[in-house]
Short mmCIF file of N, CA and C in Angstrom, two decimals:
data_model
loop_
_atom_site.label_atom_id
_atom_site.label_comp_id
_atom_site.label_asym_id
_atom_site.label_seq_id
_atom_site.Cartn_x
_atom_site.Cartn_y
_atom_site.Cartn_z
N MET U 1 16.06 205.46 -104.58
CA MET U 1 15.55 204.47 -103.67
C MET U 1 15.20 203.22 -104.51
N LEU U 2 15.52 202.05 -103.76
CA LEU U 2 15.25 200.73 -104.46
C LEU U 2 13.74 200.49 -104.55
N SER U 3 13.18 200.15 -105.76
CA SER U 3 11.87 199.94 -105.88
C SER U 3 11.46 198.63 -105.20
N LYS U 4 10.21 198.39 -104.92
CA LYS U 4 9.66 197.22 -104.31
C LYS U 4 9.85 196.14 -105.21
N LYS U 5 9.65 196.34 -106.54
CA LYS U 5 9.87 195.27 -107.43
C LYS U 5 11.30 194.72 -107.56
N THR U 6 12.23 195.55 -107.40
CA THR U 6 13.68 195.10 -107.37
C THR U 6 14.03 194.36 -106.08
N LYS U 7 13.53 195.00 -104.99
CA LYS U 7 13.84 194.47 -103.65
C LYS U 7 13.14 193.06 -103.62
N TYR U 8 11.89 192.94 -104.13
CA TYR U 8 11.23 191.58 -104.07
C TYR U 8 11.91 190.67 -105.08
N ALA U 9 12.46 191.00 -106.23
CA ALA U 9 13.21 190.19 -107.10
C ALA U 9 14.44 189.68 -106.46
N ILE U 10 15.19 190.54 -105.72
CA ILE U 10 16.53 190.16 -105.05
C ILE U 10 16.15 189.18 -103.87
N LYS U 11 14.94 189.49 -103.20
CA LYS U 11 14.66 188.60 -102.10
C LYS U 11 14.29 187.14 -102.70
N ALA U 12 13.49 187.14 -103.68
CA ALA U 12 13.16 185.79 -104.42
C ALA U 12 14.36 185.06 -104.80
N LEU U 13 15.26 185.79 -105.47
CA LEU U 13 16.53 185.08 -106.08
C LEU U 13 17.26 184.61 -104.79
N VAL U 14 17.44 185.41 -103.76
CA VAL U 14 18.13 184.87 -102.66
C VAL U 14 17.51 183.51 -101.97
N SER U 15 16.22 183.74 -101.94
CA SER U 15 15.47 182.52 -101.41
C SER U 15 15.67 181.29 -102.40
N LEU U 16 15.65 181.47 -103.59
CA LEU U 16 15.91 180.33 -104.59
C LEU U 16 17.40 179.95 -104.59
N GLY U 17 18.22 180.95 -104.34
CA GLY U 17 19.60 180.50 -104.18
C GLY U 17 20.02 179.60 -103.00
N LYS U 18 19.24 179.91 -101.94
CA LYS U 18 19.37 179.12 -100.75
C LYS U 18 18.83 177.63 -100.90
N ASN U 19 17.93 177.60 -101.92
CA ASN U 19 17.29 176.24 -102.22
C ASN U 19 17.96 175.55 -103.29
N MET U 20 19.18 176.06 -103.77
CA MET U 20 19.86 175.44 -104.97
C MET U 20 20.14 173.98 -104.69
N GLY U 21 19.81 173.21 -105.72
CA GLY U 21 20.06 171.75 -105.66
C GLY U 21 18.79 170.90 -105.14
N ASN U 22 17.78 171.67 -104.68
CA ASN U 22 16.52 171.05 -104.24
C ASN U 22 15.44 171.28 -105.32
N PRO U 23 14.31 170.47 -105.19
CA PRO U 23 13.23 170.67 -106.07
C PRO U 23 12.74 172.12 -106.23
N PRO U 24 12.11 172.49 -107.30
CA PRO U 24 11.62 173.70 -107.54
C PRO U 24 10.59 174.18 -106.44
N VAL U 25 10.66 175.46 -106.15
CA VAL U 25 9.82 176.02 -105.07
C VAL U 25 8.54 176.78 -105.69
N GLN U 26 7.39 176.48 -105.05
CA GLN U 26 6.17 177.13 -105.52
C GLN U 26 6.22 178.57 -105.22
N ILE U 27 5.46 179.38 -106.05
CA ILE U 27 5.35 180.85 -105.83
C ILE U 27 4.75 181.07 -104.39
N SER U 28 3.72 180.42 -104.24
CA SER U 28 3.10 180.68 -102.80
C SER U 28 4.01 180.52 -101.69
N LYS U 29 4.94 179.58 -101.69
CA LYS U 29 5.93 179.43 -100.62
C LYS U 29 6.87 180.62 -100.50
N ILE U 30 7.34 181.10 -101.69
CA ILE U 30 8.26 182.14 -101.78
C ILE U 30 7.55 183.40 -101.27
N ALA U 31 6.26 183.66 -101.76
CA ALA U 31 5.47 184.83 -101.32
C ALA U 31 5.32 184.80 -99.86
N GLU U 32 5.03 183.68 -99.24
CA GLU U 32 4.70 183.65 -97.82
C GLU U 32 5.93 183.81 -96.99
N GLU U 33 7.02 183.15 -97.41
CA GLU U 33 8.29 183.26 -96.60
C GLU U 33 8.91 184.60 -96.65
N GLU U 34 8.82 185.28 -97.80
CA GLU U 34 9.41 186.51 -98.03
C GLU U 34 8.53 187.68 -97.94
N LYS U 35 7.23 187.48 -97.57
CA LYS U 35 6.29 188.44 -97.43
C LYS U 35 6.16 189.36 -98.68
N ILE U 36 5.94 188.76 -99.81
CA ILE U 36 5.73 189.43 -101.09
C ILE U 36 4.32 189.10 -101.69
N PRO U 37 3.66 190.07 -102.07
CA PRO U 37 2.25 189.79 -102.54
C PRO U 37 2.48 188.74 -103.81
N LYS U 38 1.63 187.68 -103.74
CA LYS U 38 1.75 186.56 -104.69
C LYS U 38 1.65 187.03 -106.15
N LYS U 39 0.53 187.89 -106.49
CA LYS U 39 0.39 188.29 -107.88
C LYS U 39 1.66 189.24 -108.28
N PHE U 40 2.11 189.99 -107.51
CA PHE U 40 3.31 190.82 -107.83
C PHE U 40 4.48 189.89 -108.07
N LEU U 41 4.64 188.95 -107.22
CA LEU U 41 5.76 187.98 -107.32
C LEU U 41 5.72 187.27 -108.67
N GLU U 42 4.47 186.80 -109.01
CA GLU U 42 4.36 186.00 -110.38
C GLU U 42 4.96 186.87 -111.50
N GLN U 43 4.53 188.14 -111.55
CA GLN U 43 5.15 188.92 -112.60
C GLN U 43 6.60 189.07 -112.51
N ILE U 44 7.16 189.31 -111.28
CA ILE U 44 8.56 189.39 -111.12
C ILE U 44 9.33 188.09 -111.61
N LEU U 45 8.75 187.02 -111.10
CA LEU U 45 9.37 185.76 -111.56
C LEU U 45 9.38 185.47 -113.13
N LEU U 46 8.27 185.89 -113.71
CA LEU U 46 8.04 185.71 -115.04
C LEU U 46 9.22 186.51 -115.75
N ASP U 47 9.43 187.86 -115.42
CA ASP U 47 10.45 188.65 -115.88
C ASP U 47 11.81 188.07 -115.84
N LEU U 48 12.05 187.47 -114.55
CA LEU U 48 13.41 186.89 -114.23
C LEU U 48 13.63 185.57 -115.14
N ARG U 49 12.52 184.88 -115.36
CA ARG U 49 12.61 183.63 -116.18
C ARG U 49 12.89 184.08 -117.55
N ASN U 50 12.15 185.01 -118.03
CA ASN U 50 12.23 185.43 -119.43
C ASN U 50 13.71 186.02 -119.72
N ALA U 51 14.37 186.50 -118.67
CA ALA U 51 15.81 186.99 -118.76
C ALA U 51 16.76 185.89 -118.62
N GLY U 52 16.33 184.61 -118.31
CA GLY U 52 17.12 183.47 -118.18
C GLY U 52 17.74 183.14 -116.95
N PHE U 53 17.26 183.81 -115.85
CA PHE U 53 17.73 183.55 -114.53
C PHE U 53 17.05 182.37 -113.86
N LEU U 54 15.75 182.09 -114.20
CA LEU U 54 15.00 181.12 -113.56
C LEU U 54 14.54 179.99 -114.55
N TYR U 55 14.32 178.81 -114.03
CA TYR U 55 13.68 177.70 -114.61
C TYR U 55 12.37 177.54 -114.04
N SER U 56 11.34 177.27 -114.76
CA SER U 56 9.94 176.98 -114.09
C SER U 56 9.45 175.70 -114.62
N LYS U 57 8.82 174.94 -113.80
CA LYS U 57 8.24 173.61 -114.02
C LYS U 57 6.73 173.72 -113.65
N LYS U 58 5.91 173.34 -114.57
CA LYS U 58 4.53 173.21 -114.30
C LYS U 58 4.03 172.01 -113.75
N GLY U 59 2.86 171.88 -113.10
CA GLY U 59 2.35 170.69 -112.62
C GLY U 59 2.74 170.34 -111.22
N ALA U 60 2.52 169.04 -110.93
CA ALA U 60 2.84 168.47 -109.61
C ALA U 60 4.30 168.63 -109.46
N GLY U 61 4.77 169.14 -108.23
CA GLY U 61 6.27 169.24 -108.05
C GLY U 61 6.92 170.39 -108.78
N GLY U 62 5.92 171.18 -109.36
CA GLY U 62 6.43 172.35 -110.15
C GLY U 62 6.77 173.61 -109.19
N GLY U 63 7.24 174.51 -109.81
CA GLY U 63 7.71 175.82 -109.14
C GLY U 63 8.75 176.40 -109.99
N TYR U 64 9.58 177.25 -109.17
CA TYR U 64 10.72 177.87 -109.84
C TYR U 64 12.05 177.40 -109.06
N SER U 65 13.13 177.50 -109.90
CA SER U 65 14.43 177.23 -109.35
C SER U 65 15.42 178.14 -110.21
N LEU U 66 16.56 178.37 -109.68
CA LEU U 66 17.57 179.20 -110.41
C LEU U 66 18.01 178.42 -111.58
N ASN U 67 18.22 179.14 -112.66
CA ASN U 67 18.80 178.57 -113.92
C ASN U 67 20.30 178.82 -114.07
N LYS U 68 20.86 179.65 -113.14
CA LYS U 68 22.22 179.89 -113.14
C LYS U 68 22.71 179.77 -111.67
N ASP U 69 24.02 179.74 -111.55
CA ASP U 69 24.64 179.78 -110.23
C ASP U 69 24.45 181.00 -109.62
N PRO U 70 24.06 181.14 -108.24
CA PRO U 70 23.94 182.42 -107.55
C PRO U 70 25.14 183.36 -107.80
N LYS U 71 26.34 182.70 -107.92
CA LYS U 71 27.52 183.55 -108.16
C LYS U 71 27.53 184.28 -109.52
N GLU U 72 26.59 183.87 -110.49
CA GLU U 72 26.59 184.50 -111.81
C GLU U 72 25.49 185.42 -111.95
N ILE U 73 24.62 185.68 -110.89
CA ILE U 73 23.56 186.59 -111.02
C ILE U 73 23.99 187.84 -110.18
N TYR U 74 24.13 188.91 -110.90
CA TYR U 74 24.62 190.20 -110.31
C TYR U 74 23.47 191.28 -110.17
N LEU U 75 23.60 192.04 -109.03
CA LEU U 75 22.55 192.98 -108.71
C LEU U 75 22.30 193.91 -109.89
N VAL U 76 23.38 194.28 -110.61
CA VAL U 76 23.19 195.25 -111.70
C VAL U 76 22.18 194.58 -112.71
N GLN U 77 22.27 193.36 -112.98
CA GLN U 77 21.34 192.56 -114.02
C GLN U 77 20.00 192.67 -113.47
N VAL U 78 19.78 192.31 -112.16
CA VAL U 78 18.48 192.28 -111.70
C VAL U 78 17.88 193.66 -111.67
N MET U 79 18.65 194.67 -111.28
CA MET U 79 18.01 195.97 -111.21
C MET U 79 17.50 196.39 -112.74
N ARG U 80 18.45 196.12 -113.59
CA ARG U 80 18.18 196.61 -115.05
C ARG U 80 16.82 195.84 -115.62
N ILE U 81 16.68 194.57 -115.18
CA ILE U 81 15.62 193.85 -115.62
C ILE U 81 14.28 194.41 -114.88
N THR U 82 14.33 194.66 -113.64
CA THR U 82 13.14 195.15 -113.00
C THR U 82 12.84 196.59 -113.02
N ASP U 83 13.83 197.44 -113.13
CA ASP U 83 13.78 198.84 -113.08
C ASP U 83 14.27 199.61 -114.19
N GLY U 84 15.11 199.05 -115.04
CA GLY U 84 15.75 199.73 -116.08
C GLY U 84 17.04 200.45 -115.72
N PRO U 85 17.14 201.84 -115.75
CA PRO U 85 18.29 202.58 -115.51
C PRO U 85 18.74 202.39 -114.07
N ILE U 86 20.13 202.50 -113.94
CA ILE U 86 20.80 202.56 -112.69
C ILE U 86 20.84 204.03 -112.32
N ALA U 87 21.24 204.80 -113.12
CA ALA U 87 21.61 206.30 -112.98
C ALA U 87 20.34 206.91 -112.45
N MET U 88 20.59 207.80 -111.56
CA MET U 88 19.42 208.69 -110.91
C MET U 88 18.95 209.82 -111.77
N VAL U 89 19.68 210.20 -112.85
CA VAL U 89 19.20 211.10 -113.82
C VAL U 89 19.35 210.57 -115.26
N PRO U 90 18.48 210.86 -116.00
CA PRO U 90 18.49 210.21 -117.33
C PRO U 90 19.80 210.53 -118.14
N CYS U 91 20.28 211.83 -117.96
CA CYS U 91 21.43 212.17 -118.79
C CYS U 91 22.83 211.43 -118.41
N ALA U 92 22.72 210.71 -117.23
CA ALA U 92 23.90 210.08 -116.78
C ALA U 92 23.79 208.61 -117.00
N SER U 93 22.70 208.17 -117.56
CA SER U 93 22.50 206.72 -117.85
C SER U 93 23.40 206.20 -118.95
N LEU U 94 23.82 204.95 -118.85
CA LEU U 94 24.69 204.42 -119.87
C LEU U 94 23.76 203.74 -120.91
N ASN U 95 22.68 202.96 -120.41
CA ASN U 95 21.88 202.13 -121.19
C ASN U 95 20.53 202.80 -121.60
N PHE U 96 20.09 203.80 -120.80
CA PHE U 96 18.83 204.45 -120.98
C PHE U 96 19.00 205.96 -120.99
N TYR U 97 19.90 206.39 -121.69
CA TYR U 97 20.30 207.86 -121.86
C TYR U 97 19.06 208.55 -122.51
N HIS U 98 18.78 209.73 -121.81
CA HIS U 98 17.91 210.78 -122.30
C HIS U 98 18.39 212.16 -121.87
N LYS U 99 18.54 213.08 -122.88
CA LYS U 99 18.94 214.33 -122.55
C LYS U 99 17.88 214.98 -121.77
N CYS U 100 18.27 215.81 -120.62
CA CYS U 100 17.49 216.56 -119.80
C CYS U 100 16.88 217.74 -120.58
N GLU U 101 15.59 217.83 -120.54
CA GLU U 101 15.00 219.12 -121.24
C GLU U 101 15.41 220.41 -120.87
N GLU U 102 15.66 220.57 -119.48
CA GLU U 102 16.05 221.92 -119.03
C GLU U 102 17.53 222.11 -118.96
N CYS U 103 18.35 221.19 -119.51
CA CYS U 103 19.86 221.38 -119.55
C CYS U 103 20.31 222.36 -120.61
N LYS U 104 21.20 223.19 -120.15
CA LYS U 104 21.71 224.27 -121.14
C LYS U 104 22.90 223.52 -121.81
N SER U 105 23.77 222.82 -121.17
CA SER U 105 24.93 222.14 -121.79
C SER U 105 25.45 220.90 -120.83
N GLU U 106 25.37 219.82 -121.40
CA GLU U 106 25.78 218.66 -120.68
C GLU U 106 27.21 218.67 -120.33
N LEU U 107 28.01 219.22 -121.21
CA LEU U 107 29.41 219.40 -121.03
C LEU U 107 29.86 220.23 -119.70
N THR U 108 28.93 221.19 -119.33
CA THR U 108 29.23 222.07 -118.21
C THR U 108 28.27 221.88 -117.16
N CYS U 109 27.39 220.86 -117.06
CA CYS U 109 26.37 220.64 -116.10
C CYS U 109 27.01 219.93 -114.79
N GLY U 110 27.00 220.67 -113.81
CA GLY U 110 27.53 220.09 -112.51
C GLY U 110 26.83 218.93 -111.91
N ILE U 111 25.47 219.12 -112.04
CA ILE U 111 24.58 218.06 -111.63
C ILE U 111 24.84 216.71 -112.32
N ARG U 112 24.95 216.84 -113.62
CA ARG U 112 25.18 215.62 -114.41
C ARG U 112 26.60 215.03 -114.17
N SER U 113 27.56 215.85 -113.86
CA SER U 113 28.93 215.45 -113.56
C SER U 113 28.85 214.63 -112.24
N VAL U 114 28.22 215.10 -111.18
CA VAL U 114 28.15 214.53 -109.88
C VAL U 114 27.38 213.17 -110.12
N PHE U 115 26.33 213.16 -110.79
CA PHE U 115 25.57 212.00 -110.79
C PHE U 115 26.25 210.81 -111.81
N ILE U 116 27.13 211.27 -112.65
CA ILE U 116 27.86 210.35 -113.44
C ILE U 116 28.83 209.64 -112.44
N ASP U 117 29.36 210.33 -111.46
CA ASP U 117 30.26 209.81 -110.42
C ASP U 117 29.46 208.82 -109.58
N VAL U 118 28.29 209.25 -109.19
CA VAL U 118 27.44 208.39 -108.42
C VAL U 118 27.14 207.06 -109.16
N ARG U 119 26.80 207.25 -110.38
CA ARG U 119 26.43 206.04 -111.25
C ARG U 119 27.67 205.17 -111.35
N ASP U 120 28.83 205.74 -111.57
CA ASP U 120 29.96 204.80 -111.79
C ASP U 120 30.36 204.03 -110.37
N VAL U 121 30.19 204.70 -109.31
CA VAL U 121 30.39 203.92 -108.05
C VAL U 121 29.32 202.85 -107.79
N THR U 122 28.17 203.35 -107.99
CA THR U 122 26.97 202.42 -107.79
C THR U 122 27.17 201.22 -108.73
N LEU U 123 27.47 201.53 -110.00
CA LEU U 123 27.67 200.31 -110.93
C LEU U 123 28.79 199.41 -110.53
N LYS U 124 29.92 199.88 -110.03
CA LYS U 124 30.96 199.16 -109.58
C LYS U 124 30.54 198.02 -108.51
N ILE U 125 29.77 198.66 -107.54
CA ILE U 125 29.24 197.79 -106.51
C ILE U 125 28.31 196.78 -106.87
N LEU U 126 27.31 197.21 -107.66
CA LEU U 126 26.17 196.36 -108.18
C LEU U 126 26.77 195.46 -109.13
N SER U 127 27.77 195.67 -109.96
CA SER U 127 28.32 194.81 -110.92
C SER U 127 29.27 193.67 -110.25
N GLU U 128 29.63 193.93 -108.98
CA GLU U 128 30.57 192.99 -108.32
C GLU U 128 29.76 192.23 -107.32
N THR U 129 28.61 192.47 -107.01
CA THR U 129 27.86 191.93 -106.03
C THR U 129 26.84 190.87 -106.60
N SER U 130 26.93 189.60 -106.23
CA SER U 130 26.06 188.61 -106.70
C SER U 130 25.08 188.19 -105.68
N ILE U 131 24.05 187.31 -106.15
CA ILE U 131 23.13 186.74 -105.29
C ILE U 131 23.96 185.91 -104.19
N ALA U 132 24.83 185.31 -104.56
CA ALA U 132 25.65 184.40 -103.70
C ALA U 132 26.25 185.35 -102.58
N ASP U 133 26.82 186.53 -102.99
CA ASP U 133 27.41 187.54 -101.99
C ASP U 133 26.33 187.84 -100.91
N ILE U 134 25.05 188.07 -101.37
CA ILE U 134 24.01 188.38 -100.41
C ILE U 134 23.73 187.25 -99.44
N ILE U 135 23.72 186.10 -100.03
CA ILE U 135 23.50 184.97 -99.16
C ILE U 135 24.73 184.73 -98.18
N ASP U 136 25.96 185.02 -98.60
CA ASP U 136 27.01 184.94 -97.66
C ASP U 136 26.91 185.93 -96.55
N ARG U 137 26.45 187.17 -96.99
CA ARG U 137 26.30 188.27 -95.92
C ARG U 137 25.47 187.97 -94.98
N GLU U 138 24.29 187.29 -95.41
CA GLU U 138 23.20 187.02 -94.47
C GLU U 138 23.72 185.95 -93.51
N VAL U 139 24.39 184.92 -93.95
CA VAL U 139 25.04 183.98 -93.02
C VAL U 139 25.90 184.65 -92.13
N ASN U 140 26.79 185.48 -92.56
CA ASN U 140 27.75 186.25 -91.66
C ASN U 140 26.99 187.15 -90.55
N LEU U 141 25.97 187.85 -90.95
CA LEU U 141 25.23 188.69 -90.14
C LEU U 141 24.43 187.85 -89.02
N ILE U 142 23.92 186.71 -89.45
CA ILE U 142 23.27 185.77 -88.45
C ILE U 142 24.28 185.25 -87.61
N SER U 143 25.50 185.00 -87.87
CA SER U 143 26.54 184.61 -86.93
C SER U 143 26.86 185.57 -85.96
N LEU U 144 26.68 186.96 -86.32
CA LEU U 144 27.08 187.96 -85.32
C LEU U 144 26.00 188.11 -84.22
N ILE U 145 24.80 187.60 -84.44
CA ILE U 145 23.83 187.78 -83.51
C ILE U 145 24.11 186.78 -82.18
#
């Protein structure tokens, strides 16, 4: 399941992506519009800024803006920043691998094998889907209403 932290990070990036080319947006505005607790959003935006996705400006007219084109920010990156591993079991993770304590043999573990397949399909989708893609999907979905 997608954590609230990751969901809020994606929502904030989409909001900032829609604001591309305009002055920075204050945290309170993003929090209100996206229904995200402000204190939680502050930490999320700090993590995204430290990862190089956001630019922040202090003082009057300050706030946050994207530091990259929305086409260059992929969901896999956001998820790894906010939650770490993509894999559902630690023994199937590429970047956060841990051997399962109860496993007899990884080579013959059917559970691990299935979840490696799940990881691979998930990684493909997340690695190919950008913030710009989500913005485009929202525009297309709105046009269907």
